[in-house]
PDB file of C-alpha atoms in Angstrom:
ATOM      1  CA  GLU V 149     -70.233   3.225  78.223  1.00 47.00           C
ATOM      2  CA  LEU V 150     -68.576   6.108  76.366  1.00 47.00           C
ATOM      3  CA  ASP V 151     -70.623   8.330  74.077  1.00 51.00           C
ATOM      4  CA  SER V 152     -67.993  10.789  72.743  1.00 53.00           C
ATOM      5  CA  VAL V 153     -64.236  11.318  72.445  1.00 52.00           C
ATOM      6  CA  ARG V 154     -62.307  14.597  72.416  1.00 55.00           C
ATOM      7  CA  GLN V 155     -58.684  15.020  71.354  1.00 54.00           C
ATOM      8  CA  ASP V 156     -56.855  18.306  71.913  1.00 55.00           C
ATOM      9  CA  GLY V 157     -60.193  19.925  72.774  1.00 56.00           C
ATOM     10  CA  PHE V 158     -61.930  18.916  69.498  1.00 52.00           C
ATOM     11  CA  ALA V 159     -64.664  16.298  69.197  1.00 55.00           C
ATOM     12  CA  ALA V 160     -63.892  13.281  67.017  1.00 50.00           C
ATOM     13  CA  ASP V 161     -65.665  13.152  63.634  1.00 52.00           C
ATOM     14  CA  THR V 162     -66.824   9.586  64.208  1.00 54.00           C
ATOM     15  CA  PHE V 163     -66.918   7.467  67.308  1.00 53.00           C
ATOM     16  CA  SER V 164     -67.879   3.844  67.895  1.00 61.00           C
ATOM     17  CA  GLY V 165     -68.474   3.073  71.549  1.00 62.00           C
ATOM     18  CA  GLY V 166     -66.147   1.685  74.120  1.00 67.00           C
ATOM     19  CA  ASN V 167     -66.029   1.344  77.866  1.00 70.00           C
ATOM     20  CA  ALA V 168     -64.230   3.352  80.532  1.00 72.00           C
ATOM     21  CA  GLU V 169     -64.166   2.871  84.283  1.00 79.00           C
ATOM     22  CA  ILE V 170     -62.723   5.162  86.936  1.00 80.00           C
ATOM     23  CA  GLU V 171     -62.579   4.192  90.592  1.00 83.00           C
ATOM     24  CA  GLU V 172     -61.551   6.565  93.372  1.00 82.00           C
ATOM     25  CA  PHE V 173     -61.422   6.376  97.159  1.00 85.00           C
ATOM     26  CA  GLN V 174     -60.564   9.229  99.526  1.00 84.00           C
ATOM     27  CA  LEU V 175     -60.210   9.349 103.299  1.00 90.00           C
ATOM     28  CA  MET V 176     -59.632  12.732 104.960  1.00 91.00           C
ATOM     29  CA  PHE V 177     -58.896  13.865 108.513  1.00 95.00           C
ATOM     30  CA  ILE V 178     -59.568  17.595 108.921  1.00 95.00           C
ATOM     31  CA  ALA V 179     -59.199  19.935 111.915  1.00 97.00           C
ATOM     32  CA  GLY V 180     -60.048  23.596 112.216  1.00 96.00           C
ATOM     33  CA  SER V 181     -60.869  26.346 114.660  1.00 95.00           C
ATOM     34  CA  LYS V 182     -63.739  28.837 114.443  1.00 94.00           C
ATOM     35  CA  TYR V 183     -63.036  32.507 115.195  1.00 94.00           C
ATOM     36  CA  MET V 184     -66.152  34.537 115.874  1.00 93.00           C
ATOM     37  CA  LEU V 185     -66.307  37.977 114.334  1.00 89.00           C
ATOM     38  CA  GLU V 186     -68.935  40.651 114.869  1.00 85.00           C
ATOM     39  CA  ALA V 187     -72.692  40.196 114.327  1.00 83.00           C
ATOM     40  CA  GLY V 188     -72.652  36.392 113.957  1.00 82.00           C
ATOM     41  CA  ALA V 189     -69.939  36.300 111.278  1.00 91.00           C
ATOM     42  CA  TYR V 190     -67.039  33.881 111.644  1.00 93.00           C
ATOM     43  CA  PHE V 191     -63.742  32.774 110.082  1.00 94.00           C
ATOM     44  CA  LEU V 192     -62.962  29.037 110.130  1.00 94.00           C
ATOM     45  CA  PRO V 193     -59.501  28.028 108.843  1.00 96.00           C
ATOM     46  CA  TYR V 194     -58.824  24.296 108.571  1.00 96.00           C
ATOM     47  CA  MET V 195     -56.177  21.849 107.417  1.00 96.00           C
ATOM     48  CA  GLY V 196     -55.998  18.131 107.007  1.00 95.00           C
ATOM     49  CA  LEU V 197     -54.251  15.026 105.787  1.00 94.00           C
ATOM     50  CA  GLY V 198     -55.760  12.338 103.662  1.00 90.00           C
ATOM     51  CA  TYR V 199     -55.274   9.274 101.530  1.00 89.00           C
ATOM     52  CA  ASN V 200     -56.315   8.937  97.889  1.00 83.00           C
ATOM     53  CA  ARG V 201     -56.459   5.808  95.704  1.00 83.00           C
ATOM     54  CA  TYR V 202     -57.657   5.639  92.096  1.00 79.00           C
ATOM     55  CA  SER V 203     -57.528   3.489  88.981  1.00 80.00           C
ATOM     56  CA  PHE V 204     -58.578   3.914  85.343  1.00 77.00           C
ATOM     57  CA  HIS V 205     -59.407   1.334  82.668  1.00 76.00           C
ATOM     58  CA  ALA V 206     -60.682   1.905  79.102  1.00 72.00           C
ATOM     59  CA  GLU V 207     -61.083  -0.536  76.202  1.00 72.00           C
ATOM     60  CA  SER V 208     -62.424  -0.927  72.646  1.00 67.00           C
ATOM     61  CA  ILE V 209     -62.478   2.752  71.709  1.00 64.00           C
ATOM     62  CA  ALA V 210     -62.472   3.610  67.992  1.00 63.00           C
ATOM     63  CA  TYR V 211     -62.679   7.224  66.796  1.00 60.00           C
ATOM     64  CA  SER V 212     -61.694   9.448  63.906  1.00 60.00           C
ATOM     65  CA  PRO V 213     -60.329  12.961  64.640  1.00 57.00           C
ATOM     66  CA  GLY V 214     -60.003  14.948  61.397  1.00 61.00           C
ATOM     67  CA  GLY V 215     -60.810  11.884  59.270  1.00 58.00           C
ATOM     68  CA  ILE V 216     -57.880   9.813  60.583  1.00 56.00           C
ATOM     69  CA  PRO V 217     -59.122   6.465  61.962  1.00 55.00           C
ATOM     70  CA  LEU V 218     -57.654   5.607  65.359  1.00 59.00           C
ATOM     71  CA  SER V 219     -58.431   2.900  67.858  1.00 59.00           C
ATOM     72  CA  ILE V 220     -57.492   2.154  71.431  1.00 61.00           C
ATOM     73  CA  GLY V 221     -57.478  -1.500  72.365  1.00 60.00           C
ATOM     74  CA  GLU V 222     -56.940  -1.041  76.095  1.00 61.00           C
ATOM     75  CA  ILE V 223     -55.603   1.604  78.474  1.00 64.00           C
ATOM     76  CA  LYS V 224     -55.033   0.671  82.071  1.00 67.00           C
ATOM     77  CA  LEU V 225     -53.744   2.842  84.904  1.00 65.00           C
ATOM     78  CA  GLU V 226     -53.112   0.615  87.855  1.00 67.00           C
ATOM     79  CA  GLU V 227     -54.097   1.726  91.301  1.00 64.00           C
ATOM     80  CA  GLU V 228     -52.212   4.823  92.352  1.00 70.00           C
ATOM     81  CA  ASP V 229     -51.910   5.779  96.011  1.00 76.00           C
ATOM     82  CA  GLY V 230     -51.170   9.194  97.373  1.00 82.00           C
ATOM     83  CA  LEU V 231     -51.017  11.317 100.473  1.00 87.00           C
ATOM     84  CA  LEU V 232     -53.166  14.458 100.368  1.00 88.00           C
ATOM     85  CA  VAL V 233     -52.494  17.729 102.181  1.00 92.00           C
ATOM     86  CA  LEU V 234     -55.457  20.093 102.434  1.00 92.00           C
ATOM     87  CA  VAL V 235     -55.807  23.715 103.609  1.00 95.00           C
ATOM     88  CA  GLY V 236     -58.882  25.891 103.442  1.00 95.00           C
ATOM     89  CA  CYS V 237     -61.210  28.315 105.150  1.00 96.00           C
ATOM     90  CA  ASP V 238     -64.885  29.127 105.503  1.00 94.00           C
ATOM     91  CA  VAL V 239     -65.941  32.731 106.008  1.00 94.00           C
ATOM     92  CA  ARG V 240     -69.523  33.428 107.027  1.00 93.00           C
ATOM     93  CA  TYR V 241     -70.539  37.049 106.512  1.00 90.00           C
ATOM     94  CA  THR V 242     -74.206  36.811 107.433  1.00 87.00           C
ATOM     95  CA  GLU V 243     -76.653  34.094 108.417  1.00 84.00           C
ATOM     96  CA  SER V 244     -77.368  33.479 104.721  1.00 88.00           C
ATOM     97  CA  LEU V 245     -74.015  34.166 102.953  1.00 92.00           C
ATOM     98  CA  SER V 246     -70.689  32.352 103.291  1.00 94.00           C
ATOM     99  CA  ILE V 247     -67.580  31.682 101.174  1.00 95.00           C
ATOM    100  CA  ASN V 248     -65.332  28.599 101.034  1.00 95.00           C
ATOM    101  CA  LEU V 249     -61.759  28.405  99.668  1.00 95.00           C
ATOM    102  CA  GLU V 250     -59.763  25.168  99.598  1.00 95.00           C
ATOM    103  CA  ALA V 251     -56.448  23.949  98.163  1.00 95.00           C
ATOM    104  CA  ARG V 252     -55.032  20.414  97.956  1.00 89.00           C
ATOM    105  CA  PHE V 253     -51.363  19.568  97.566  1.00 84.00           C
ATOM    106  CA  ALA V 254     -49.091  16.516  97.420  1.00 78.00           C
ATOM    107  CA  GLY V 255     -51.200  13.632  95.979  1.00 72.00           C
ATOM    108  CA  GLU V 256     -53.214  16.034  93.818  1.00 76.00           C
ATOM    109  CA  LYS V 257     -53.030  19.708  92.958  1.00 84.00           C
ATOM    110  CA  ALA V 258     -56.394  21.432  93.121  1.00 87.00           C
ATOM    111  CA  PHE V 259     -57.966  24.701  94.193  1.00 93.00           C
ATOM    112  CA  SER V 260     -61.651  25.337  94.687  1.00 93.00           C
ATOM    113  CA  GLY V 261     -63.863  28.129  95.884  1.00 95.00           C
ATOM    114  CA  GLY V 262     -67.540  28.647  96.317  1.00 95.00           C
ATOM    115  CA  PHE V 263     -70.365  30.752  97.683  1.00 92.00           C
ATOM    116  CA  ILE V 264     -73.224  29.487  99.795  1.00 89.00           C
ATOM    117  CA  PHE V 265     -76.439  31.466  99.893  1.00 91.00           C
ATOM    118  CA  ARG V 266     -79.169  30.220 102.218  1.00 86.00           C
ATOM    119  CA  PHE V 267     -82.790  31.265 101.644  1.00 86.00           C
TER     120      PHE V 267
END
């Protein structure tokens, strides 16, 4: 069940329901090698291949951006398949602090990074 619609980054003035469904499946095979550094720190580069499948379906959406009434009867994106290529690394500095960087190519284009702090 949808509760809002945005067009070009702006919320619609009025909105009357609708339904949207997204399905996604991913399967990844990843391999890496850990390189120990000094004082318990390590560097772990990895890479992998994967498979991604997704579909999207939306229906009965009525909204009004800038006072102009619009409606979407049905939008359907059939199942799309794709091969994923993944590269990344984990770097642990101390027992409680590590960093992760990851990039995905081919089937999707994404980059992510994060910190992990353990108490």
